[in-house]
Coordinates of C-alpha atoms and ligand atoms in Angstrom, one line a residue:
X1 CA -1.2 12.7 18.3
X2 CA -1.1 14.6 14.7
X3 CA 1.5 12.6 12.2
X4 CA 4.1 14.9 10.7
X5 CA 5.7 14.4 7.2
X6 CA 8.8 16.3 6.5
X7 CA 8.4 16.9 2.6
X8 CA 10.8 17.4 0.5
X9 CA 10.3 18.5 -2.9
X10 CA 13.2 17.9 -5.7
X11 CA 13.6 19.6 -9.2
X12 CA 11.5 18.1 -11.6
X13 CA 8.3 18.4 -13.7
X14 CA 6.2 16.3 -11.5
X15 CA 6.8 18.7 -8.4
X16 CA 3.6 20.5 -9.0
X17 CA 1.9 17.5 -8.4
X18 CA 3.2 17.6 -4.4
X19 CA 0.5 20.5 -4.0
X20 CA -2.0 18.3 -4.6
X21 CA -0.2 15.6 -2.1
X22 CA 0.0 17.9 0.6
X23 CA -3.7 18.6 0.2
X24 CA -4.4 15.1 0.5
X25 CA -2.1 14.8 4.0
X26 CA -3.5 17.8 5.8
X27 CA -7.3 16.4 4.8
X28 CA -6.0 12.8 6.5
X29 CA -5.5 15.3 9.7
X30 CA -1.4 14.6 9.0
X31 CA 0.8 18.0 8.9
X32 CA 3.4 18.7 6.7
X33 CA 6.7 20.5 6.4
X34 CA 8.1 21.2 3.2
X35 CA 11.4 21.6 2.1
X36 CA 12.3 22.5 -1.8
X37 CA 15.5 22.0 -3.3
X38 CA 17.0 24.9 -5.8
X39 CA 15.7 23.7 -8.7
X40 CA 12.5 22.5 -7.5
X41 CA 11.6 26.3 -6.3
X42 CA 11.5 26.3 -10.9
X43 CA 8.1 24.5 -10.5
X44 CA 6.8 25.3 -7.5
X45 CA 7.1 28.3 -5.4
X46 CA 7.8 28.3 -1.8
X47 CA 4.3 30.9 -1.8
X48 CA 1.9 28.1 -2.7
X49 CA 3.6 24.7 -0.5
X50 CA 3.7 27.1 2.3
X51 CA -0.2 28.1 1.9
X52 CA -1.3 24.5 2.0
X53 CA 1.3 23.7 4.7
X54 CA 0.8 26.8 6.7
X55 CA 4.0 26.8 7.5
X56 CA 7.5 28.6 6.8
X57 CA 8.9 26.3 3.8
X58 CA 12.6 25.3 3.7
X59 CA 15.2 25.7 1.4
X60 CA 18.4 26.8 2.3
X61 CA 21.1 25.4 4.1
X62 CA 23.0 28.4 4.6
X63 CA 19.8 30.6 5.5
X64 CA 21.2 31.6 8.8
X65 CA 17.8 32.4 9.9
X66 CA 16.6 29.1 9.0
X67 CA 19.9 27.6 10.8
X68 CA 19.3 29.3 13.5
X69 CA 15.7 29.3 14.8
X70 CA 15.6 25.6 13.2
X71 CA 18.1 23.3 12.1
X72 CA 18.5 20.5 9.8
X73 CA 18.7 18.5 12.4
X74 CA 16.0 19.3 14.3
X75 CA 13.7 19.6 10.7
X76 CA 14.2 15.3 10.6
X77 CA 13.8 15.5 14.8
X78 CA 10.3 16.2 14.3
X79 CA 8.7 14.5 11.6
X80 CA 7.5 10.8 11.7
X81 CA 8.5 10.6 8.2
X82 CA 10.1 12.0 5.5
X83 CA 9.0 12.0 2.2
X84 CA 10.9 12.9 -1.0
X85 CA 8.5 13.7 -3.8
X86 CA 9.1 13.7 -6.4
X87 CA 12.4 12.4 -6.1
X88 CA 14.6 12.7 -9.2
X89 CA 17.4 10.6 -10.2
X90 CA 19.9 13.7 -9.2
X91 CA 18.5 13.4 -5.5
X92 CA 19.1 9.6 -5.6
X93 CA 22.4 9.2 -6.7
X94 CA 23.3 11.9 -4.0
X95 CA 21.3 9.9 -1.1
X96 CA 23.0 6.6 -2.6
X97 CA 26.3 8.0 -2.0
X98 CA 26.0 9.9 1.1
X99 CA 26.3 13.8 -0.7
X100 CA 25.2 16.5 1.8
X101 CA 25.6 19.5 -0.2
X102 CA 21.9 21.3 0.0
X103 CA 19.6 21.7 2.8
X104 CA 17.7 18.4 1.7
X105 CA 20.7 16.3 1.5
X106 CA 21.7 16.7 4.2
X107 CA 18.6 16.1 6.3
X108 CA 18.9 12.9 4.1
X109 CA 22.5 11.8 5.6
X110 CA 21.1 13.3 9.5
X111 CA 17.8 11.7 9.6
X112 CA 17.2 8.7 11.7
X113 CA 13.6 8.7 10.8
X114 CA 12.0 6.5 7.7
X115 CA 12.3 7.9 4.6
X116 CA 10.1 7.1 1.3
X117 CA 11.4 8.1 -2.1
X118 CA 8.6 8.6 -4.6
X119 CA 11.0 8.8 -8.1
X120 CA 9.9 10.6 -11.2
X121 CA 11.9 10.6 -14.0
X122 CA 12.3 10.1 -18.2
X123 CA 11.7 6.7 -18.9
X124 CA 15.7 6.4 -20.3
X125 CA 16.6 7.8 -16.7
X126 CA 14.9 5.7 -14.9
X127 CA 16.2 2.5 -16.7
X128 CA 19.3 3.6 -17.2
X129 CA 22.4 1.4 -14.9
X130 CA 23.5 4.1 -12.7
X131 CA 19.6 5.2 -11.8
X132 CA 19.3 1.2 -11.1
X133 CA 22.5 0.9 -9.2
X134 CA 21.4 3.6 -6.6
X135 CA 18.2 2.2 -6.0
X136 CA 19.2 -1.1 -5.4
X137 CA 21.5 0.2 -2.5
X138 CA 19.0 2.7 -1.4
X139 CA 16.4 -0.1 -0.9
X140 CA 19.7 -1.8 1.0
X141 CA 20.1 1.0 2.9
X142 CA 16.3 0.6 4.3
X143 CA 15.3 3.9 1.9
X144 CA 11.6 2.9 1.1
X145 CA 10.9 3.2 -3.0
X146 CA 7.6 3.6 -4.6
X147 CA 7.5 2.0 -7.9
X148 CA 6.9 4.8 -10.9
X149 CA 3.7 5.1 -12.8
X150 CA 3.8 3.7 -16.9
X151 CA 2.6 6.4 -19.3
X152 CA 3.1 9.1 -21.2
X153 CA 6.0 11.7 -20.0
X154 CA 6.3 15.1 -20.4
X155 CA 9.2 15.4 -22.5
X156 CA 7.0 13.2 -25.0
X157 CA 8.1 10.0 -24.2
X158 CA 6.5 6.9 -23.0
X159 CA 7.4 4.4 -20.1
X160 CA 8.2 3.8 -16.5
X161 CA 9.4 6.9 -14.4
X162 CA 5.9 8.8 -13.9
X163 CA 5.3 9.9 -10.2
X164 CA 2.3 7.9 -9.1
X165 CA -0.4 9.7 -8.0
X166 CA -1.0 11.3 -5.6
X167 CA -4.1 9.2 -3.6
X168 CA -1.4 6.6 -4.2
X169 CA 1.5 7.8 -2.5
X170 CA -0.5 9.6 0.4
X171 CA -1.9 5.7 0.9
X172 CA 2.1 4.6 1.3
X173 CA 2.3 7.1 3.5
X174 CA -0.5 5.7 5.8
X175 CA 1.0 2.9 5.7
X176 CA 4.6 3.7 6.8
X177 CA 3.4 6.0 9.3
X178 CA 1.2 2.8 10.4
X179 CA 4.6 1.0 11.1
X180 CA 6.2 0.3 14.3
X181 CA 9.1 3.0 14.6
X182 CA 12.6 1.7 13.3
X183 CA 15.0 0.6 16.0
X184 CA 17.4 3.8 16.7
X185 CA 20.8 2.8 15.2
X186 CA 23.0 4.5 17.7
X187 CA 21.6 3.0 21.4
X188 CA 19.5 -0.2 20.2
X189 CA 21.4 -3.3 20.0
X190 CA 21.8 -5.0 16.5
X191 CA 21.3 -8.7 18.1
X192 CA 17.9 -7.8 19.1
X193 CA 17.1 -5.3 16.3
X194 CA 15.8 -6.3 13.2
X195 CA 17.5 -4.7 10.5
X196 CA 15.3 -2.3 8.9
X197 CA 13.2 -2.7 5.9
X198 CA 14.3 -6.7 5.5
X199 CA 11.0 -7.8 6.7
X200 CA 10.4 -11.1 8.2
X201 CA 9.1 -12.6 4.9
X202 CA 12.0 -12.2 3.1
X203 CA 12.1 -15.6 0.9
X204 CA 8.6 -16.3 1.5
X205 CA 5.6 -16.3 -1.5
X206 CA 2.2 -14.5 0.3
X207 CA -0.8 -14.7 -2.1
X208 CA -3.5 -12.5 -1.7
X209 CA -7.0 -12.4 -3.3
X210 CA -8.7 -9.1 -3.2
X211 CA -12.0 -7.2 -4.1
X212 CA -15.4 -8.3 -5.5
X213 CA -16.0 -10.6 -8.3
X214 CA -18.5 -9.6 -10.9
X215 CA -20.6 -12.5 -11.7
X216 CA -22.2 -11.5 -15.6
X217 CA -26.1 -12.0 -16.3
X218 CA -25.8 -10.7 -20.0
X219 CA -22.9 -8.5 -21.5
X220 CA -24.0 -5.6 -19.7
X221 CA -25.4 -6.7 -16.2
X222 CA -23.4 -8.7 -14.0
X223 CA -23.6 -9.6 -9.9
X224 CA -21.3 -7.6 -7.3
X225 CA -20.9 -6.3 -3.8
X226 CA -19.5 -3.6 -2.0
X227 CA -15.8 -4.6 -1.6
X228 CA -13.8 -1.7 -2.6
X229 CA -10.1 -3.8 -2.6
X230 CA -8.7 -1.8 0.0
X231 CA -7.9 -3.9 3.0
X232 CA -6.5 -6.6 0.3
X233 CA -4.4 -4.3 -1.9
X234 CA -3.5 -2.7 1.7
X235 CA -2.1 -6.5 3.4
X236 CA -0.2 -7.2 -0.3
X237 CA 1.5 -3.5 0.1
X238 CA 2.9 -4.3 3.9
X239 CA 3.4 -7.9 3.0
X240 CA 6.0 -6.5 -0.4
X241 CA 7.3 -4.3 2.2
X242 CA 7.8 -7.4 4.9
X243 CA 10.3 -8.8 1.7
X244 CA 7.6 -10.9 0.6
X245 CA 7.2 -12.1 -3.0
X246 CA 3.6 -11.4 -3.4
X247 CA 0.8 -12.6 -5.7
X248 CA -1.9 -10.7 -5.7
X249 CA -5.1 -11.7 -7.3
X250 CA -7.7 -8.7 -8.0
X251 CA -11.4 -8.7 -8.6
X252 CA -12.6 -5.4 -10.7
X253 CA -11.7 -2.5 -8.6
X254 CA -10.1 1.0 -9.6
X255 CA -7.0 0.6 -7.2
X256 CA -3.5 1.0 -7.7
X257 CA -0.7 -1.9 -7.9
X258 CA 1.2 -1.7 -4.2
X259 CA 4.8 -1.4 -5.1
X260 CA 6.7 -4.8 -6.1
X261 CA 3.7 -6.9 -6.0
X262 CA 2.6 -9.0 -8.8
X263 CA -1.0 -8.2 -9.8
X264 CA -3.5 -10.8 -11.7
X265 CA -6.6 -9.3 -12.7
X266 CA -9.9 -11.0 -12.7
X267 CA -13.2 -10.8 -12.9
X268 CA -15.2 -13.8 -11.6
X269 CA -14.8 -16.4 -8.7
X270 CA -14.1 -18.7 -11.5
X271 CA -11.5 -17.0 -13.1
X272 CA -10.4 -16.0 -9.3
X273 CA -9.8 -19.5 -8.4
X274 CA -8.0 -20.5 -11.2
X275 CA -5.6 -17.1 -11.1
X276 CA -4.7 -18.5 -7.5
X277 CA -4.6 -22.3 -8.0
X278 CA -1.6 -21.1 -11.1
X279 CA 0.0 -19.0 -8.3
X280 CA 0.0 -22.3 -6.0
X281 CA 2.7 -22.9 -4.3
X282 CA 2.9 -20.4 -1.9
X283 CA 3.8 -19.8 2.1
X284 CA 0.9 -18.0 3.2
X285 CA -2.7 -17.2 1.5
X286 CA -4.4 -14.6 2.7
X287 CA -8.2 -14.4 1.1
X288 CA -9.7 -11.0 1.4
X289 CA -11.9 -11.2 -1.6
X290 CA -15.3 -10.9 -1.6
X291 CA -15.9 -13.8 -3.5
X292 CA -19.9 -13.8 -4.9
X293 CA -21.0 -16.9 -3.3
X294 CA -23.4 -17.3 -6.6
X295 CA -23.4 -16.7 -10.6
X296 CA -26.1 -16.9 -12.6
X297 CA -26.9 -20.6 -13.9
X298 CA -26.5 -19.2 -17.8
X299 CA -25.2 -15.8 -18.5
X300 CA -26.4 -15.1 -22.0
X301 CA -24.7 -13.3 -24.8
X302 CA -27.4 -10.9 -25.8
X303 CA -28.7 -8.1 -23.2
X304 CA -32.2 -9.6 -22.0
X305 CA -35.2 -7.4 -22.7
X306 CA -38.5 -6.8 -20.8
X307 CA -40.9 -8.9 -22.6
X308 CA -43.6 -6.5 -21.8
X309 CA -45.9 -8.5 -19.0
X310 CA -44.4 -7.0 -16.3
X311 CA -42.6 -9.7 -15.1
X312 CA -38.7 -9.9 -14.4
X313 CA -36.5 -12.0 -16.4
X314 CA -35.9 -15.0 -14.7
X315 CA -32.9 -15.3 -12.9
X316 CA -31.5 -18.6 -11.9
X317 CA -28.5 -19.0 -9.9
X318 CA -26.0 -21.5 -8.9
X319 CA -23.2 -21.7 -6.0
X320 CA -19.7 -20.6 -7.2
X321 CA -16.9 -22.5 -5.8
X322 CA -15.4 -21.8 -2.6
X323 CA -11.4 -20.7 -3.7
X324 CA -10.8 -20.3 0.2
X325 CA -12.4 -23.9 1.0
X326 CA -10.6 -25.1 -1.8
X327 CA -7.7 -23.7 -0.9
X328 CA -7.7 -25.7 2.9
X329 CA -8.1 -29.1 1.1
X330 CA -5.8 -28.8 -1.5
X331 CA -2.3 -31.0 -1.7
X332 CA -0.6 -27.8 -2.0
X333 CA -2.7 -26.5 0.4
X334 CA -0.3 -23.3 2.3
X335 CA 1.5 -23.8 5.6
X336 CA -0.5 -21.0 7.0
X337 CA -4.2 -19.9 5.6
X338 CA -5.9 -17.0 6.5
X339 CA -9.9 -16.2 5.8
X340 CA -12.0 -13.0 6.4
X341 CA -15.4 -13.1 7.1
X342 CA -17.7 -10.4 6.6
X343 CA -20.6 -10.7 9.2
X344 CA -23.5 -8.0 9.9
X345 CA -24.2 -10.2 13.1
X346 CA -23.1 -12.5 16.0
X347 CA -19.2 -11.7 14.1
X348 CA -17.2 -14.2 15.9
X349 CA -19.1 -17.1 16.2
X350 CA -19.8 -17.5 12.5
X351 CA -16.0 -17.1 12.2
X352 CA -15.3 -19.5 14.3
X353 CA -17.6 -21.8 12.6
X354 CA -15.9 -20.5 9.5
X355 CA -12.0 -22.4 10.4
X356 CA -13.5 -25.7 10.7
X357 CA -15.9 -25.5 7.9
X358 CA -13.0 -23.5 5.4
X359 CA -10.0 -26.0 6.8
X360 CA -8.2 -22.1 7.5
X361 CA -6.0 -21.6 10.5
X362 CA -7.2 -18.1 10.6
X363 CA -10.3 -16.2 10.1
X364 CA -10.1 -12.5 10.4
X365 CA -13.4 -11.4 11.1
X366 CA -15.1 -8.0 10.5
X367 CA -18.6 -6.5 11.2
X368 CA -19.7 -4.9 7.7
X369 CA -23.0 -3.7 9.4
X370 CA -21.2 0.0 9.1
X371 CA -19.3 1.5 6.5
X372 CA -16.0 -0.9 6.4
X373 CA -16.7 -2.1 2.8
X374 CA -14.9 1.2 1.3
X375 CA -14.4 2.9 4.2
X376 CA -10.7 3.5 5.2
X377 CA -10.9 1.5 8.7
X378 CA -11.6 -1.4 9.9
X379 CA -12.0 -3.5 13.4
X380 CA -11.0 -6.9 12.9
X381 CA -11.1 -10.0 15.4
X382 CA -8.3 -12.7 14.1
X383 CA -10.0 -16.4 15.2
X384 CA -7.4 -19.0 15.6
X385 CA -7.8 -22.6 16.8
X386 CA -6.2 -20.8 20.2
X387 CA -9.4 -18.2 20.9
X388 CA -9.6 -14.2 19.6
X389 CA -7.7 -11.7 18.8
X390 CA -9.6 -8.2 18.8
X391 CA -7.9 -4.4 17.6
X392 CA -9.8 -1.7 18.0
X393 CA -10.8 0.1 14.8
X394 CA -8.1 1.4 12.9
X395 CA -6.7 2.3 9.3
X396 CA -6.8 -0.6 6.9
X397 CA -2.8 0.4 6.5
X398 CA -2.4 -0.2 10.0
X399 CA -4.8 -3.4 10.3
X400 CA -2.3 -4.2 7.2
X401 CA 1.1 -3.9 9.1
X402 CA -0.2 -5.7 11.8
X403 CA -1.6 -8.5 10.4
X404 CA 1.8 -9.0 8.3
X405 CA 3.4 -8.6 11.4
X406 CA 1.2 -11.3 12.7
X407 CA 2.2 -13.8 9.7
X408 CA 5.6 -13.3 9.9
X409 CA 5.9 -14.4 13.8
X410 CA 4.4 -17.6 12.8
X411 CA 7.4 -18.0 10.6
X412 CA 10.0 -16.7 12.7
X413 CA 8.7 -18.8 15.6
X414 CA 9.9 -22.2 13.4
Ligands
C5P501 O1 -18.3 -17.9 3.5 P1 -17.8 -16.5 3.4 O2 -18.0 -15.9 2.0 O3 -18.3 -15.6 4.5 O4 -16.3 -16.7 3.6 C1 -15.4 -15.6 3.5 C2 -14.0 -16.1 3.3 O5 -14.0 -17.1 2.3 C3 -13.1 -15.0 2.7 O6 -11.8 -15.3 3.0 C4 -13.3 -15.2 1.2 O7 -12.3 -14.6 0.5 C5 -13.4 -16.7 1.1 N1 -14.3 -17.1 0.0 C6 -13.8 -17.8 -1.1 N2 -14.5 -18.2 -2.1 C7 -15.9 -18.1 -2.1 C8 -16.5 -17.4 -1.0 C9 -15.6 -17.0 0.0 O8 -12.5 -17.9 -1.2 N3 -16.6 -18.5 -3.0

């Protein structure tokens, strides 16, 4: 069934940039409805959101047209999600305080569907108390916020209150649309509910290695694989969102920083294993990375030339340590450990080789023999001292939720 985003698009500079965002949805196959506030139709005109929509785009709460041949109401009915970027700090301090006094506010105070806030403000807005103060009950209020872009701002400035980009926000979107729905607040019953947005790892330290690790043969050569980072970057995301404090540890790739997770940049399985041994202790380790299992024996400081007989350079190589392996013997070791295997063959069965040998109480195992290694799904089987666990192929998002889903029954069953 298509996805359906109800977009609403507030007054600032960054609005322009929800074109673009909308172009990126409808390409995923996930259609959008766009509703502009006042000052937002100052950027972008309701001609150009409602080509790339192809649809009639909202604005006006007392359009009787509008009211009458669809409501406000019925605008949140029928979206999955409701998006409000960018959002600026006006349209936050009216959503923290419950103000319905446009169309978009008050679809904000109706809706009983998610809602992400994508802010984008000056950098002295953004930081300043009251901006601060909403947020913090917005996020209370189960309001998902993605974190602002640093960099330089329109008005000159530089700081925090960019709106990210827009690959970036269309990948939270994924993921929250990837979610399972939110209880309904009227008819489920609070003791069985879980109240939204807490997460079932509030309190709990995930750490999460991601991406490939460049092994260097001379300053400009170095080993690597295919890993792109996504699945990795995609568990830390849900796992923030699940309340987690999260650690993530990142080989070279061009991706991102999920929203309230702590990133530690590396570059080889060395430097890996010592970025997570520092982030030791922590609840759950979940090792995604695509460690290189070898590194050259010497990398040398000048770039090796062809010495003209035809023959390559010799290239001797030696294992690098296993972080996961280390991970499963350690005194620190995590309550719950969690491997990936990448296989092109007989999947499971090297997996299941893989717990004993790794001292992991999970390995999620993936065939690679495809295009998962940067491709945007993946099919995983989770093997656990109990048997397997196989999900069809999905979106690394939703393989993401899951998974966290996964870990945080483990900890709500002690
Ligand atoms: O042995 P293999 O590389 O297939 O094992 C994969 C699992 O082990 C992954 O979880 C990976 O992150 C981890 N690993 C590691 N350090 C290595 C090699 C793999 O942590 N040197």
């Amino acid at each position: 069934m298509t996805q359906r985003i109800l977009l609403i698009v507030s007054g600032g500079i960054a609005a322009y940039k929800s074109l673009e965002l909308v172009r990126l949805l409808r390409r995923k196959g996930i259609a959008v409805r766009a509703v502009l506030t006042e000052s937002a139709e100052k950027f972008v005109t309701p001609l150009s959101l409602g080509v790339l929509t192809e649809d009639h785009v909202f604005g006006q709460l007392f359009d009787l047209k509008e009211e009458r041949e669809i409501g406000h109401i019925q605008l949140s009915r029928q979206a999955d999600l409701i998006v409000i970027a960018p959002a600026t700090a006006n349209i936050l301090a009216k959503m923290a305080n419950g103000i319905a006094d446009d169309l978009a506010t008050t679809i904000l105070l109706a809706t009983d569907k998610p809602v992400l806030a994508v802010p984008a403000m000056n950098v002295r807005m953004w930081h300043h108390r009251a901006t601060q103060r909403n947020l913090e009950r917005l996020r209370a209020d189960g309001i998902h916020i993605m974190e602002p872009d640093d960099g330089d701002m329109a008005c000159g400035e530089y700081g925090k209150g960019r709106l990210p980009e827009p690959e970036a926000i269309a990948r939270e979107i994924e993921r929250l649309l990837a979610l399972p729905p939110l209880p309904d607040p009227l008819t489920d019953q609070p003791d069985f509910a879980p109240p939204p947005n807490k997460g079932g790892l509030a309190g709990r330290h995930v750490l999460i290695t991601a991406g490939p690790t460049h092994e260097p043969i001379d300053p400009v050569r170095f080993i690597a694989n295919r890993s792109s980072g996504k699945q990795g970057f995609a568990i830390a995301a849900a796992a923030a969102q699940a309340g987690a404090r999260v650690t993530l540890v990142a080989g070279p790739v061009a991706l991102p920083t999920p929203a309230g997770v702590k990133r530690v940049d590396v570059e080889t399985a060395r430097e890996m294993l010592g970025a997570v041994e520092a982030a030791l202790p922590a609840d759950v380790a979940i090792m995604v990375a695509a460690v290189a299992d070898w590194r050259t024996a010497d990398a040398v400081g000048q770039k090796i030339k062809k010495d003209g007989s035809g023959a390559p350079a010799p290239l001797a190589l030696v294992e690098n340590p296993d972080i996961l392996a280390t991970l499963g013997t350690s005194s620190s070791r995590p309550a719950l450990l969690i491997g990936f295997a990448a296989e092109t063959q007989n999947v499971t069965e090297h997996a299941q080789a893989k717990l004993a040998k790794k001292g992991a109480d999970w390995i999620v195992a993936n065939d690679v023999s495809g295009d998962v290694m940067g491709g945007e799904t993946n099919a995983i089987h989770i093997v656990t001292a109990d048997g397997v666990e196989s999900w069809a192929d999905m979106p690394k998002a939703a393989v993401a939720s899951r998974l966290i889903e996964k870990v945080a029954n483990v900890f709500r069953a002690d």
